[in-house]
């Protein structure tokens, strides 16, 4: 497939991320949007542009997997909050590649926390579907995904590495996904005994990201340890789209640490703040941080700014940046994923060009 041949893309979902990605696909030189799969009945049968607030584009939203397969896209992009493994299997068996931003990196998290109805490991089911269809499956995003690759790449000139830690230090109030924050316990009383397990279960894809880094560094981990600190809201918070009563969870610091002989070697940290009014609170940097201890050591901030003219006083503009950096690692990987051999890929399997953005010429 030459670079001049557009890749036919069928997208799933138009939540916050999916809505942003419709516009990004349409302006991406490699890609051609040929379909949209929706789960909401009132969206089915409508023009995709109308659904996401653009002019009509001549693509009509559908609601069945059979319609995805009948369209014969090269790749399916999945931007739902949570995976749809039945859909994945059906399209992979039909020979259609899948690129997803829904919490899949190695399969560890899905296998551990979300057993397949068949009793088999989810990763085995997906791998079998890839073999049957000769198709490829890849999960990424900003974090987990690009954040860890940035950390790996920045170690290229470091000898005698002792530790690599990547940290997401962000205000998450712009991520308007009620289901996500309910799942991890935000808004529940901070002493609710169910919160630690909710945090672990619904963030353990970040353990996948630790295993990804360990794979790149050729490390055999004994375990990935989970720990956390919780920040309680010091007053009632109303974000307009989500409410956080006083005393409820409004911030957290989570660590996933890859351990060898009792020593943390590769780590993913999540410094999340829904509001600054928590106790304890953290010094949110608004960026992704790589800290490598070795000879020499490295401390680097991956800072993201809006393009010129964007008004960040508009919450929608701020949220758009977050959705863009989550979805573009998936879109920019598509040509390399389509060219890859069948099977489950991680970022360790992609060539450097699989992470490259595109120039506007």
Tab-separated table of C-alpha atoms in Angstrom, residues 5 15 43 67 85 88 97 111 159 165 193 201 214 247 254 278 280 309 319 321 326 338 343 355:
chain	number	residue	atom	x	y	z
A	5	UNK	CA	-3.464	5.399	-1.153
A	15	UNK	CA	-18.160	10.341	22.752
A	43	UNK	CA	-27.497	8.520	16.194
A	67	UNK	CA	-22.591	-3.305	8.423
A	85	UNK	CA	-14.507	-7.573	22.777
A	88	UNK	CA	-13.250	-6.803	18.144
A	97	UNK	CA	-7.410	-4.583	11.538
A	111	UNK	CA	-6.994	-10.938	31.448
A	159	UNK	CA	24.226	3.932	30.635
A	165	UNK	CA	9.624	6.512	35.875
A	193	UNK	CA	-13.588	0.876	51.453
A	201	UNK	CA	-9.268	-2.592	38.781
A	214	UNK	CA	10.059	-3.777	30.806
A	247	UNK	CA	-15.085	14.621	51.813
A	254	UNK	CA	-1.249	6.147	41.924
A	278	UNK	CA	-8.263	18.376	48.224
A	280	UNK	CA	-3.736	16.088	50.487
A	309	UNK	CA	-5.384	31.429	18.572
A	319	UNK	CA	-10.792	19.287	26.566
A	321	UNK	CA	-6.382	19.134	23.427
A	326	UNK	CA	-5.125	10.648	23.236
A	338	UNK	CA	-1.996	-2.099	8.454
A	343	UNK	CA	-1.427	-10.636	15.693
A	355	UNK	CA	4.841	7.283	15.973
